[in-house]
N, CA, C and O atoms as a GROMACS GRO file, in nm:
protein
  592
    1MET      N    1  -0.372  -2.353  -1.003
    1MET     CA    2  -0.299  -2.256  -1.057
    1MET      C    3  -0.176  -2.253  -0.988
    1MET      O    4  -0.182  -2.280  -0.868
    2ARG      N    5  -0.013  -2.214  -1.060
    2ARG     CA    6   0.109  -2.221  -0.969
    2ARG      C    7   0.143  -2.116  -0.928
    2ARG      O    8   0.119  -2.030  -1.013
    3THR      N    9   0.197  -2.068  -0.821
    3THR     CA   10   0.191  -1.916  -0.782
    3THR      C   11   0.389  -1.888  -0.747
    3THR      O   12   0.487  -1.954  -0.713
    4ARG      N   13   0.355  -1.766  -0.779
    4ARG     CA   14   0.576  -1.783  -0.729
    4ARG      C   15   0.556  -1.650  -0.622
    4ARG      O   16   0.463  -1.572  -0.605
    5THR      N   17   0.754  -1.675  -0.532
    5THR     CA   18   0.688  -1.603  -0.424
    5THR      C   19   0.783  -1.507  -0.499
    5THR      O   20   0.822  -1.530  -0.614
    6LEU      N   21   0.825  -1.376  -0.413
    6LEU     CA   22   0.940  -1.272  -0.370
    6LEU      C   23   0.983  -1.282  -0.230
    6LEU      O   24   0.919  -1.245  -0.132
    7LEU      N   25   1.122  -1.349  -0.230
    7LEU     CA   26   1.173  -1.321  -0.046
    7LEU      C   27   1.209  -1.222  -0.098
    7LEU      O   28   1.232  -1.215  -0.219
    8THR      N   29   1.226  -1.061   0.036
    8THR     CA   30   1.256  -0.974   0.070
    8THR      C   31   1.393  -0.970   0.152
    8THR      O   32   1.406  -1.030   0.258
    9SER      N   33   1.516  -0.878   0.081
    9SER     CA   34   1.561  -0.918   0.220
    9SER      C   35   1.682  -0.796   0.245
    9SER      O   36   1.642  -0.696   0.186
   10ALA      N   37   1.729  -0.788   0.269
   10ALA     CA   38   1.867  -0.667   0.308
   10ALA      C   39   1.951  -0.595   0.184
   10ALA      O   40   1.961  -0.481   0.140
   11ALA      N   41   1.988  -0.684   0.163
   11ALA     CA   42   2.082  -0.698   0.040
   11ALA      C   43   2.041  -0.652  -0.131
   11ALA      O   44   2.124  -0.627  -0.219
   12LEU      N   45   1.902  -0.648  -0.146
   12LEU     CA   46   1.796  -0.586  -0.271
   12LEU      C   47   1.835  -0.749  -0.309
   12LEU      O   48   1.954  -0.774  -0.329
   13THR      N   49   1.791  -0.797  -0.314
   13THR     CA   50   1.835  -0.933  -0.347
   13THR      C   51   1.688  -0.973  -0.396
   13THR      O   52   1.591  -0.943  -0.326
   14THR      N   53   1.675  -1.036  -0.509
   14THR     CA   54   1.466  -1.090  -0.570
   14THR      C   55   1.549  -1.260  -0.578
   14THR      O   56   1.660  -1.271  -0.631
   15VAL      N   57   1.496  -1.344  -0.535
   15VAL     CA   58   1.478  -1.432  -0.532
   15VAL      C   59   1.358  -1.552  -0.573
   15VAL      O   60   1.334  -1.641  -0.491
   16LEU      N   61   1.330  -1.549  -0.625
   16LEU     CA   62   1.170  -1.602  -0.775
   16LEU      C   63   1.215  -1.804  -0.723
   16LEU      O   64   1.306  -1.888  -0.730
   17LEU      N   65   1.027  -1.778  -0.658
   17LEU     CA   66   1.107  -1.970  -0.625
   17LEU      C   67   0.964  -2.040  -0.621
   17LEU      O   68   0.890  -1.978  -0.544
   18ALA      N   69   0.928  -2.104  -0.656
   18ALA     CA   70   0.781  -2.187  -0.734
   18ALA      C   71   0.747  -2.276  -0.597
   18ALA      O   72   0.785  -2.392  -0.582
   19GLY      N   73   0.651  -2.185  -0.482
   19GLY     CA   74   0.597  -2.309  -0.339
   19GLY      C   75   0.665  -2.177  -0.272
   19GLY      O   76   0.694  -2.068  -0.322
   20SER      N   77   0.678  -2.224  -0.150
   20SER     CA   78   0.685  -2.098  -0.040
   20SER      C   79   0.821  -2.126  -0.025
   20SER      O   80   0.870  -2.196  -0.113
   21ALA      N   81   0.900  -2.084   0.073
   21ALA     CA   82   1.042  -2.141   0.155
   21ALA      C   83   1.099  -2.032   0.269
   21ALA      O   84   1.000  -1.968   0.303
   22VAL      N   85   1.211  -1.986   0.340
   22VAL     CA   86   1.197  -1.859   0.484
   22VAL      C   87   1.203  -1.810   0.402
   22VAL      O   88   1.290  -1.822   0.317
   23PRO      N   89   1.125  -1.747   0.400
   23PRO     CA   90   1.219  -1.523   0.415
   23PRO      C   91   1.332  -1.443   0.481
   23PRO      O   92   1.357  -1.477   0.597
   24ALA      N   93   1.408  -1.341   0.427
   24ALA     CA   94   1.481  -1.326   0.464
   24ALA      C   95   1.377  -1.149   0.519
   24ALA      O   96   1.266  -1.100   0.496
   25ALA      N   97   1.506  -1.111   0.600
   25ALA     CA   98   1.416  -0.912   0.708
   25ALA      C   99   1.355  -0.852   0.574
   25ALA      O  100   1.408  -0.915   0.483
   26ALA      N  101   1.289  -0.782   0.535
   26ALA     CA  102   1.317  -0.625   0.430
   26ALA      C  103   1.382  -0.523   0.475
   26ALA      O  104   1.387  -0.452   0.575
   27ALA      N  105   1.408  -0.529   0.421
   27ALA     CA  106   1.536  -0.354   0.413
   27ALA      C  107   1.474  -0.256   0.411
   27ALA      O  108   1.369  -0.259   0.346
   28PRO      N  109   1.511  -0.136   0.475
   28PRO     CA  110   1.672  -0.120   0.549
   28PRO      C  111   1.513  -0.115   0.687
   28PRO      O  112   1.391  -0.133   0.696
   29ALA      N  113   1.674  -0.064   0.794
   29ALA     CA  114   1.540  -0.115   0.936
   29ALA      C  115   1.531   0.052   0.990
   29ALA      O  116   1.599   0.152   1.011
   30THR      N  117   1.440   0.016   0.993
   30THR     CA  118   1.381   0.181   1.136
   30THR      C  119   1.453   0.171   1.278
   30THR      O  120   1.527   0.113   1.357
   31ALA      N  121   1.324   0.332   1.226
   31ALA     CA  122   1.300   0.300   1.426
   31ALA      C  123   1.179   0.112   1.481
   31ALA      O  124   1.152   0.030   1.567
   32LYS      N  125   1.163   0.149   1.376
   32LYS     CA  126   0.976   0.028   1.411
   32LYS      C  127   1.058  -0.071   1.355
   32LYS      O  128   1.029  -0.178   1.410
   33GLY      N  129   1.134  -0.085   1.284
   33GLY     CA  130   1.247  -0.183   1.269
   33GLY      C  131   1.178  -0.294   1.115
   33GLY      O  132   1.072  -0.264   1.059
   34PRO      N  133   1.235  -0.376   1.088
   34PRO     CA  134   1.248  -0.432   0.932
   34PRO      C  135   1.113  -0.544   1.016
   34PRO      O  136   1.087  -0.612   1.116
   35GLY      N  137   1.035  -0.468   0.812
   35GLY     CA  138   0.900  -0.637   0.848
   35GLY      C  139   0.962  -0.767   0.759
   35GLY      O  140   1.011  -0.753   0.647
   36VAL      N  141   0.958  -0.822   0.789
   36VAL     CA  142   0.964  -0.891   0.723
   36VAL      C  143   0.833  -1.038   0.650
   36VAL      O  144   0.792  -1.120   0.734
   37PHE      N  145   0.793  -1.050   0.528
   37PHE     CA  146   0.749  -1.051   0.470
   37PHE      C  147   0.769  -1.140   0.288
   37PHE      O  148   0.853  -1.116   0.201
   38VAL      N  149   0.639  -1.254   0.290
   38VAL     CA  150   0.686  -1.301   0.156
   38VAL      C  151   0.586  -1.185  -0.002
   38VAL      O  152   0.512  -1.090   0.018
   39THR      N  153   0.613  -1.226  -0.094
   39THR     CA  154   0.523  -1.207  -0.243
   39THR      C  155   0.487  -1.272  -0.296
   39THR      O  156   0.573  -1.354  -0.325
   40ASN      N  157   0.372  -1.299  -0.347
   40ASN     CA  158   0.355  -1.356  -0.315
   40ASN      C  159   0.249  -1.343  -0.508
   40ASN      O  160   0.235  -1.235  -0.565
   41GLY      N  161   0.198  -1.469  -0.561
   41GLY     CA  162   0.127  -1.423  -0.706
   41GLY      C  163   0.117  -1.550  -0.788
   41GLY      O  164   0.213  -1.627  -0.789
   42ASP      N  165  -0.019  -1.584  -0.872
   42ASP     CA  166  -0.038  -1.637  -0.998
   42ASP      C  167   0.002  -1.627  -1.097
   42ASP      O  168   0.071  -1.527  -1.120
   43ARG      N  169  -0.019  -1.714  -1.193
   43ARG     CA  170   0.039  -1.698  -1.348
   43ARG      C  171  -0.085  -1.538  -1.338
   43ARG      O  172  -0.148  -1.456  -1.272
   44VAL      N  173  -0.023  -1.620  -1.526
   44VAL     CA  174  -0.129  -1.553  -1.521
   44VAL      C  175  -0.254  -1.639  -1.640
   44VAL      O  176  -0.224  -1.647  -1.759
   45HIS      N  177  -0.378  -1.692  -1.592
   45HIS     CA  178  -0.449  -1.719  -1.751
   45HIS      C  179  -0.579  -1.676  -1.733
   45HIS      O  180  -0.616  -1.608  -1.638
   46ILE      N  181  -0.656  -1.720  -1.832
   46ILE     CA  182  -0.760  -1.628  -1.842
   46ILE      C  183  -0.947  -1.686  -1.715
   46ILE      O  184  -1.004  -1.795  -1.718
   47SER      N  185  -0.974  -1.595  -1.650
   47SER     CA  186  -1.096  -1.535  -1.571
   47SER      C  187  -1.189  -1.692  -1.614
   47SER      O  188  -1.194  -1.766  -1.712
   48SER      N  189  -1.224  -1.689  -1.543
   48SER     CA  190  -1.351  -1.795  -1.566
   48SER      C  191  -1.498  -1.740  -1.523
   48SER      O  192  -1.602  -1.805  -1.525
   49THR      N  193  -1.485  -1.637  -1.493
   49THR     CA  194  -1.580  -1.560  -1.518
   49THR      C  195  -1.592  -1.464  -1.682
   49THR      O  196  -1.489  -1.465  -1.749
   50PRO      N  197  -1.724  -1.381  -1.746
   50PRO     CA  198  -1.731  -1.353  -1.827
   50PRO      C  199  -1.653  -1.171  -1.763
   50PRO      O  200  -1.644  -1.126  -1.649
   51PRO      N  201  -1.600  -1.096  -1.933
   51PRO     CA  202  -1.599  -1.108  -2.021
   51PRO      C  203  -1.437  -1.190  -1.981
   51PRO      O  204  -1.366  -1.182  -1.881
   52ARG      N  205  -1.418  -1.288  -2.143
   52ARG     CA  206  -1.364  -1.358  -2.173
   52ARG      C  207  -1.203  -1.316  -2.138
   52ARG      O  208  -1.136  -1.279  -2.234
   53THR      N  209  -1.148  -1.320  -2.026
   53THR     CA  210  -0.972  -1.170  -1.960
   53THR      C  211  -0.860  -1.266  -1.964
   53THR      O  212  -0.856  -1.389  -1.959
   54ALA      N  213  -0.752  -1.157  -1.977
   54ALA     CA  214  -0.599  -1.234  -1.909
   54ALA      C  215  -0.638  -1.147  -1.734
   54ALA      O  216  -0.682  -1.038  -1.697
   55SER      N  217  -0.587  -1.284  -1.664
   55SER     CA  218  -0.700  -1.196  -1.446
   55SER      C  219  -0.496  -1.256  -1.381
   55SER      O  220  -0.443  -1.365  -1.406
   56ALA      N  221  -0.465  -1.195  -1.339
   56ALA     CA  222  -0.398  -1.293  -1.210
   56ALA      C  223  -0.412  -1.215  -1.118
   56ALA      O  224  -0.449  -1.105  -1.159
   57HIS      N  225  -0.393  -1.223  -0.945
   57HIS     CA  226  -0.333  -1.173  -0.861
   57HIS      C  227  -0.258  -1.180  -0.809
   57HIS      O  228  -0.184  -1.266  -0.854
   58ALA      N  229  -0.197  -1.105  -0.667
   58ALA     CA  230  -0.118  -1.067  -0.610
   58ALA      C  231  -0.166  -1.088  -0.440
   58ALA      O  232  -0.280  -1.134  -0.430
   59TRP      N  233  -0.109  -1.066  -0.333
   59TRP     CA  234  -0.134  -1.144  -0.215
   59TRP      C  235  -0.024  -1.114  -0.156
   59TRP      O  236   0.057  -1.113  -0.248
   60TRP      N  237   0.056  -1.078  -0.020
   60TRP     CA  238   0.127  -1.116   0.097
   60TRP      C  239   0.097  -1.175   0.196
   60TRP      O  240  -0.012  -1.224   0.227
   61THR      N  241   0.231  -1.172   0.270
   61THR     CA  242   0.269  -1.289   0.385
   61THR      C  243   0.297  -1.269   0.502
   61THR      O  244   0.407  -1.294   0.552
   62HIS      N  245   0.194  -1.217   0.565
   62HIS     CA  246   0.341  -1.224   0.709
   62HIS      C  247   0.372  -1.311   0.779
   62HIS      O  248   0.312  -1.415   0.805
   63VAL      N  249   0.520  -1.256   0.831
   63VAL     CA  250   0.640  -1.317   0.841
   63VAL      C  251   0.653  -1.242   0.984
   63VAL      O  252   0.565  -1.251   1.070
   64SER      N  253   0.730  -1.194   0.994
   64SER     CA  254   0.766  -1.164   1.194
   64SER      C  255   0.791  -1.024   1.188
   64SER      O  256   0.876  -0.999   1.102
   65GLY      N  257   0.725  -0.876   1.278
   65GLY     CA  258   0.833  -0.821   1.288
   65GLY      C  259   0.645  -0.722   1.313
   65GLY      O  260   0.535  -0.763   1.351
   66PRO      N  261   0.700  -0.576   1.264
   66PRO     CA  262   0.572  -0.462   1.320
   66PRO      C  263   0.548  -0.506   1.144
   66PRO      O  264   0.638  -0.535   1.064
   67GLY      N  265   0.387  -0.498   1.113
   67GLY     CA  266   0.344  -0.370   0.991
   67GLY      C  267   0.210  -0.520   0.957
   67GLY      O  268   0.239  -0.639   0.959
   68THR      N  269   0.087  -0.468   0.932
   68THR     CA  270  -0.026  -0.569   0.943
   68THR      C  271  -0.041  -0.509   0.855
   68THR      O  272  -0.121  -0.581   0.796
   69LYS      N  273  -0.026  -0.427   0.793
   69LYS     CA  274  -0.165  -0.402   0.635
   69LYS      C  275  -0.017  -0.316   0.552
   69LYS      O  276   0.064  -0.229   0.584
   70ALA      N  277  -0.043  -0.396   0.442
   70ALA     CA  278   0.113  -0.394   0.295
   70ALA      C  279  -0.023  -0.293   0.201
   70ALA      O  280  -0.144  -0.299   0.226
   71LYS      N  281   0.050  -0.195   0.077
   71LYS     CA  282   0.003  -0.165  -0.049
   71LYS      C  283   0.000  -0.266  -0.098
   71LYS      O  284   0.104  -0.321  -0.062
   72VAL      N  285  -0.070  -0.350  -0.179
   72VAL     CA  286  -0.075  -0.452  -0.271
   72VAL      C  287  -0.055  -0.415  -0.420
   72VAL      O  288  -0.148  -0.477  -0.471
   73THR      N  289  -0.014  -0.375  -0.484
   73THR     CA  290  -0.009  -0.317  -0.624
   73THR      C  291   0.078  -0.500  -0.730
   73THR      O  292   0.177  -0.566  -0.698
   74ILE      N  293  -0.007  -0.517  -0.835
   74ILE     CA  294   0.003  -0.608  -0.923
   74ILE      C  295  -0.008  -0.580  -1.097
   74ILE      O  296  -0.123  -0.599  -1.138
   75TRP      N  297   0.098  -0.536  -1.215
   75TRP     CA  298   0.071  -0.454  -1.321
   75TRP      C  299   0.058  -0.642  -1.361
   75TRP      O  300   0.078  -0.741  -1.291
   76LEU      N  301   0.023  -0.630  -1.481
   76LEU     CA  302  -0.086  -0.685  -1.598
   76LEU      C  303   0.018  -0.686  -1.679
   76LEU      O  304   0.078  -0.578  -1.674
   77GLN      N  305   0.099  -0.814  -1.802
   77GLN     CA  306   0.277  -0.713  -1.886
   77GLN      C  307   0.256  -0.852  -2.028
   77GLN      O  308   0.297  -0.967  -2.013
   78MET      N  309   0.203  -0.815  -2.120
   78MET     CA  310   0.195  -0.806  -2.195
   78MET      C  311   0.267  -0.841  -2.330
   78MET      O  312   0.215  -0.777  -2.421
   79LYS      N  313   0.348  -0.905  -2.363
   79LYS     CA  314   0.534  -0.921  -2.402
   79LYS      C  315   0.462  -0.835  -2.626
   79LYS      O  316   0.382  -0.879  -2.709
   80SER      N  317   0.529  -0.743  -2.624
   80SER     CA  318   0.493  -0.663  -2.740
   80SER      C  319   0.671  -0.686  -2.867
   80SER      O  320   0.771  -0.615  -2.859
   81GLY      N  321   0.655  -0.784  -2.950
   81GLY     CA  322   0.801  -0.832  -2.930
   81GLY      C  323   0.871  -0.826  -2.862
   81GLY      O  324   0.888  -0.930  -2.797
   82LYS      N  325   0.938  -0.735  -2.836
   82LYS     CA  326   1.048  -0.790  -2.716
   82LYS      C  327   1.092  -0.728  -2.594
   82LYS      O  328   1.195  -0.747  -2.529
   83LYS      N  329   1.008  -0.661  -2.578
   83LYS     CA  330   0.947  -0.538  -2.439
   83LYS      C  331   0.827  -0.587  -2.397
   83LYS      O  332   0.750  -0.664  -2.455
   84TRP      N  333   0.817  -0.533  -2.288
   84TRP     CA  334   0.691  -0.608  -2.176
   84TRP      C  335   0.629  -0.488  -2.162
   84TRP      O  336   0.703  -0.390  -2.170
   85HIS      N  337   0.507  -0.468  -2.143
   85HIS     CA  338   0.455  -0.343  -2.185
   85HIS      C  339   0.330  -0.384  -2.072
   85HIS      O  340   0.271  -0.492  -2.060
   86SER      N  341   0.312  -0.250  -1.991
   86SER     CA  342   0.172  -0.298  -1.863
   86SER      C  343   0.084  -0.292  -1.927
   86SER      O  344   0.124  -0.234  -2.029
   87VAL      N  345  -0.068  -0.327  -1.944
   87VAL     CA  346  -0.181  -0.327  -1.977
   87VAL      C  347  -0.330  -0.318  -1.907
   87VAL      O  348  -0.448  -0.311  -1.943
   88ALA      N  349  -0.232  -0.325  -1.750
   88ALA     CA  350  -0.289  -0.372  -1.638
   88ALA      C  351  -0.257  -0.304  -1.542
   88ALA      O  352  -0.147  -0.350  -1.511
   89ARG      N  353  -0.295  -0.173  -1.430
   89ARG     CA  354  -0.234  -0.253  -1.228
   89ARG      C  355  -0.352  -0.220  -1.183
   89ARG      O  356  -0.450  -0.188  -1.249
   90LYS      N  357  -0.344  -0.228  -1.068
   90LYS     CA  358  -0.460  -0.311  -0.879
   90LYS      C  359  -0.359  -0.236  -0.879
   90LYS      O  360  -0.273  -0.238  -0.967
   91ALA      N  361  -0.356  -0.109  -0.712
   91ALA     CA  362  -0.264  -0.164  -0.616
   91ALA      C  363  -0.444  -0.180  -0.527
   91ALA      O  364  -0.558  -0.164  -0.571
   92LYS      N  365  -0.396  -0.214  -0.403
   92LYS     CA  366  -0.536  -0.283  -0.319
   92LYS      C  367  -0.450  -0.254  -0.160
   92LYS      O  368  -0.454  -0.370  -0.121
   93ASN      N  369  -0.396  -0.199  -0.076
   93ASN     CA  370  -0.457  -0.206   0.060
   93ASN      C  371  -0.518  -0.334   0.104
   93ASN      O  372  -0.633  -0.377   0.091
   94LEU      N  373  -0.376  -0.400   0.180
   94LEU     CA  374  -0.463  -0.603   0.208
   94LEU      C  375  -0.360  -0.553   0.367
   94LEU      O  376  -0.267  -0.482   0.406
   95LYS      N  377  -0.489  -0.674   0.419
   95LYS     CA  378  -0.399  -0.819   0.553
   95LYS      C  379  -0.310  -0.919   0.473
   95LYS      O  380  -0.279  -0.964   0.363
   96SER      N  381  -0.297  -0.920   0.557
   96SER     CA  382  -0.135  -1.071   0.555
   96SER      C  383  -0.281  -1.215   0.507
   96SER      O  384  -0.379  -1.251   0.573
   97GLY      N  385  -0.242  -1.251   0.398
   97GLY     CA  386  -0.386  -1.362   0.405
   97GLY      C  387  -0.245  -1.466   0.316
   97GLY      O  388  -0.123  -1.473   0.335
   98ASN      N  389  -0.382  -1.562   0.170
   98ASN     CA  390  -0.351  -1.685   0.183
   98ASN      C  391  -0.334  -1.689   0.002
   98ASN      O  392  -0.297  -1.763  -0.088
   99GLY      N  393  -0.390  -1.556   0.026
   99GLY     CA  394  -0.441  -1.506  -0.113
   99GLY      C  395  -0.596  -1.520  -0.179
   99GLY      O  396  -0.641  -1.477  -0.285
  100GLY      N  397  -0.655  -1.595  -0.076
  100GLY     CA  398  -0.793  -1.602  -0.031
  100GLY      C  399  -0.858  -1.455  -0.096
  100GLY      O  400  -0.798  -1.353  -0.061
  101SER      N  401  -1.005  -1.431  -0.212
  101SER     CA  402  -1.059  -1.357  -0.196
  101SER      C  403  -1.062  -1.224  -0.174
  101SER      O  404  -1.093  -1.123  -0.237
  102ALA      N  405  -1.012  -1.258  -0.036
  102ALA     CA  406  -1.098  -1.140   0.035
  102ALA      C  407  -0.943  -1.073   0.058
  102ALA      O  408  -0.916  -0.973   0.124
  103ARG      N  409  -0.861  -1.152  -0.010
  103ARG     CA  410  -0.643  -1.107   0.043
  103ARG      C  411  -0.616  -1.061   0.007
  103ARG      O  412  -0.527  -0.991   0.056
  104ARG      N  413  -0.650  -1.046  -0.099
  104ARG     CA  414  -0.551  -1.036  -0.277
  104ARG      C  415  -0.589  -0.925  -0.351
  104ARG      O  416  -0.709  -0.904  -0.369
  105VAL      N  417  -0.510  -0.856  -0.394
  105VAL     CA  418  -0.478  -0.762  -0.544
  105VAL      C  419  -0.530  -0.838  -0.654
  105VAL      O  420  -0.439  -0.881  -0.726
  106VAL      N  421  -0.642  -0.869  -0.689
  106VAL     CA  422  -0.649  -0.822  -0.921
  106VAL      C  423  -0.588  -0.780  -0.998
  106VAL      O  424  -0.575  -0.660  -0.974
  107ALA      N  425  -0.551  -0.800  -1.061
  107ALA     CA  426  -0.529  -0.725  -1.268
  107ALA      C  427  -0.678  -0.846  -1.330
  107ALA      O  428  -0.715  -0.957  -1.293
  108ARG      N  429  -0.741  -0.720  -1.471
  108ARG     CA  430  -0.801  -0.789  -1.587
  108ARG      C  431  -0.755  -0.708  -1.618
  108ARG      O  432  -0.714  -0.599  -1.580
  109LYS      N  433  -0.769  -0.832  -1.789
  109LYS     CA  434  -0.767  -0.736  -1.923
  109LYS      C  435  -0.812  -0.785  -2.023
  109LYS      O  436  -0.745  -0.864  -2.090
  110LYS      N  437  -0.948  -0.747  -2.060
  110LYS     CA  438  -1.007  -0.802  -2.150
  110LYS      C  439  -0.914  -0.824  -2.272
  110LYS      O  440  -0.818  -0.777  -2.333
  111CYS      N  441  -1.031  -0.954  -2.268
  111CYS     CA  442  -0.907  -1.025  -2.410
  111CYS      C  443  -0.998  -0.913  -2.610
  111CYS      O  444  -1.121  -0.902  -2.620
  112ALA      N  445  -0.911  -0.861  -2.715
  112ALA     CA  446  -0.911  -0.815  -2.840
  112ALA      C  447  -1.006  -0.958  -2.881
  112ALA      O  448  -1.126  -0.978  -2.902
  113ASN      N  449  -0.871  -1.052  -2.878
  113ASN     CA  450  -0.936  -1.203  -3.003
  113ASN      C  451  -0.849  -1.274  -2.936
  113ASN      O  452  -0.801  -1.236  -2.830
  114ARG      N  453  -0.819  -1.395  -2.996
  114ARG     CA  454  -0.773  -1.530  -2.898
  114ARG      C  455  -0.611  -1.587  -2.854
  114ARG      O  456  -0.564  -1.651  -2.760
  115SER      N  457  -0.545  -1.505  -3.018
  115SER     CA  458  -0.414  -1.516  -3.028
  115SER      C  459  -0.399  -1.512  -2.913
  115SER      O  460  -0.447  -1.458  -2.814
  116LYS      N  461  -0.271  -1.625  -2.957
  116LYS     CA  462  -0.156  -1.652  -2.869
  116LYS      C  463  -0.078  -1.541  -2.816
  116LYS      O  464  -0.015  -1.468  -2.893
  117ARG      N  465  -0.079  -1.521  -2.670
  117ARG     CA  466   0.057  -1.377  -2.709
  117ARG      C  467   0.105  -1.440  -2.527
  117ARG      O  468   0.035  -1.501  -2.446
  118GLN      N  469   0.224  -1.400  -2.517
  118GLN     CA  470   0.264  -1.451  -2.382
  118GLN      C  471   0.234  -1.284  -2.271
  118GLN      O  472   0.198  -1.173  -2.311
  119TRP      N  473   0.268  -1.331  -2.119
  119TRP     CA  474   0.224  -1.243  -2.006
  119TRP      C  475   0.298  -1.278  -1.882
  119TRP      O  476   0.365  -1.366  -1.828
  120ARG      N  477   0.250  -1.164  -1.869
  120ARG     CA  478   0.368  -1.220  -1.654
  120ARG      C  479   0.315  -1.092  -1.593
  120ARG      O  480   0.273  -0.992  -1.652
  121THR      N  481   0.328  -1.122  -1.425
  121THR     CA  482   0.250  -1.015  -1.347
  121THR      C  483   0.449  -0.975  -1.278
  121THR      O  484   0.547  -1.047  -1.258
  122LYS      N  485   0.414  -0.790  -1.259
  122LYS     CA  486   0.526  -0.753  -1.142
  122LYS      C  487   0.469  -0.718  -1.049
  122LYS      O  488   0.386  -0.629  -1.068
  123ILE      N  489   0.494  -0.789  -0.861
  123ILE     CA  490   0.416  -0.742  -0.805
  123ILE      C  491   0.514  -0.673  -0.707
  123ILE      O  492   0.630  -0.702  -0.675
  124ASP      N  493   0.401  -0.531  -0.656
  124ASP     CA  494   0.505  -0.484  -0.517
  124ASP      C  495   0.416  -0.493  -0.451
  124ASP      O  496   0.293  -0.488  -0.463
  125VAL      N  497   0.483  -0.509  -0.377
  125VAL     CA  498   0.436  -0.477  -0.161
  125VAL      C  499   0.506  -0.400  -0.058
  125VAL      O  500   0.618  -0.428  -0.016
  126ASP      N  501   0.422  -0.282  -0.014
  126ASP     CA  502   0.484  -0.204  -0.020
  126ASP      C  503   0.443  -0.184   0.208
  126ASP      O  504   0.322  -0.159   0.208
  127LEU      N  505   0.468  -0.186   0.289
  127LEU     CA  506   0.440  -0.202   0.376
  127LEU      C  507   0.397  -0.093   0.449
  127LEU      O  508   0.478  -0.002   0.466
  128ILE      N  509   0.254  -0.084   0.507
  128ILE     CA  510   0.224   0.072   0.519
  128ILE      C  511   0.318   0.122   0.668
  128ILE      O  512   0.321   0.056   0.772
  129GLY      N  513   0.356   0.193   0.656
  129GLY     CA  514   0.467   0.230   0.768
  129GLY      C  515   0.608   0.222   0.851
  129GLY      O  516   0.674   0.287   0.932
  130VAL      N  517   0.611   0.009   0.723
  130VAL     CA  518   0.745   0.005   0.794
  130VAL      C  519   0.835   0.008   0.680
  130VAL      O  520   0.770   0.027   0.577
  131ALA      N  521   0.952  -0.002   0.660
  131ALA     CA  522   1.058   0.024   0.601
  131ALA      C  523   1.080  -0.168   0.499
  131ALA      O  524   1.088  -0.277   0.554
  132ASP      N  525   1.083  -0.144   0.378
  132ASP     CA  526   1.049  -0.233   0.335
  132ASP      C  527   1.105  -0.239   0.168
  132ASP      O  528   1.033  -0.179   0.089
  133SER      N  529   1.248  -0.320   0.103
  133SER     CA  530   1.260  -0.241  -0.010
  133SER      C  531   1.181  -0.289  -0.157
  133SER      O  532   1.074  -0.348  -0.166
  134PRO      N  533   1.252  -0.252  -0.243
  134PRO     CA  534   1.237  -0.143  -0.290
  134PRO      C  535   1.215  -0.276  -0.403
  134PRO      O  536   1.208  -0.250  -0.523
  135GLU      N  537   1.205  -0.434  -0.348
  135GLU     CA  538   1.179  -0.482  -0.450
  135GLU      C  539   1.081  -0.557  -0.553
  135GLU      O  540   0.967  -0.578  -0.510
  136LYS      N  541   1.112  -0.602  -0.688
  136LYS     CA  542   0.904  -0.586  -0.690
  136LYS      C  543   0.931  -0.776  -0.773
  136LYS      O  544   1.005  -0.770  -0.871
  137ALA      N  545   0.899  -0.865  -0.753
  137ALA     CA  546   0.844  -1.009  -0.805
  137ALA      C  547   0.781  -1.005  -0.966
  137ALA      O  548   0.678  -0.952  -1.008
  138TYR      N  549   0.829  -1.041  -0.999
  138TYR     CA  550   0.805  -1.123  -1.176
  138TYR      C  551   0.764  -1.215  -1.224
  138TYR      O  552   0.860  -1.261  -1.285
  139THR      N  553   0.627  -1.321  -1.249
  139THR     CA  554   0.603  -1.433  -1.219
  139THR      C  555   0.639  -1.477  -1.378
  139THR      O  556   0.640  -1.391  -1.466
  140LYS      N  557   0.669  -1.617  -1.407
  140LYS     CA  558   0.718  -1.621  -1.491
  140LYS      C  559   0.612  -1.676  -1.605
  140LYS      O  560   0.516  -1.745  -1.570
  141PRO      N  561   0.635  -1.640  -1.747
  141PRO     CA  562   0.640  -1.608  -1.887
  141PRO      C  563   0.533  -1.709  -1.875
  141PRO      O  564   0.547  -1.830  -1.857
  142VAL      N  565   0.420  -1.639  -1.887
  142VAL     CA  566   0.266  -1.806  -1.942
  142VAL      C  567   0.218  -1.760  -2.062
  142VAL      O  568   0.155  -1.655  -2.048
  143THR      N  569   0.227  -1.825  -2.245
  143THR     CA  570   0.170  -1.816  -2.339
  143THR      C  571  -0.014  -1.857  -2.324
  143THR      O  572  -0.077  -1.962  -2.311
  144VAL      N  573  -0.053  -1.702  -2.333
  144VAL     CA  574  -0.226  -1.693  -2.337
  144VAL      C  575  -0.307  -1.672  -2.459
  144VAL      O  576  -0.291  -1.568  -2.523
  145ARG      N  577  -0.434  -1.802  -2.515
  145ARG     CA  578  -0.444  -1.669  -2.502
  145ARG      C  579  -0.528  -1.595  -2.525
  145ARG      O  580  -0.627  -1.651  -2.572
  146CYS      N  581  -0.538  -1.461  -2.512
  146CYS     CA  582  -0.575  -1.318  -2.578
  146CYS      C  583  -0.466  -1.243  -2.584
  146CYS      O  584  -0.360  -1.235  -2.521
  147GLY      N  585  -0.519  -1.184  -2.681
  147GLY     CA  586  -0.506  -1.072  -2.716
  147GLY      C  587  -0.545  -0.889  -2.745
  147GLY      O  588  -0.626  -0.867  -2.835
  148VAL      N  589  -0.461  -0.715  -2.634
  148VAL     CA  590  -0.548  -0.721  -2.665
  148VAL      C  591  -0.534  -0.574  -2.763
  148VAL      O  592  -0.630  -0.534  -2.830
   0.00000   0.00000   0.00000
């Protein structure tokens, strides 16, 4: 499964990469200073556990600075016409990790049929007690046989 990475920066520049990279500082600085972290998520896929659902995961990786926990929110989005619609949302306070089951948040939406639809996720990481930017990561759209 391929993952997407968001590098956060003071300039509020979103950079999506397919793999790991060196992140920039999250912004703006406060009395505690900036936190530096990477936002990660995998592409939407059909879950391996029943019932048949569109599923995706999100997590974060601490690089430096303060912040040991973050509220990670993931929105599962499906394209209808020219617009993206959020069909599921999940949030969880997580410690930094590599996407293992204990340190990720999962969004799922039950499939009503096997129609081919375009799917993506939107991911937000908010460091708890540390200032960070309002940037959100979007995974690359993929076609999945799951209509809702």
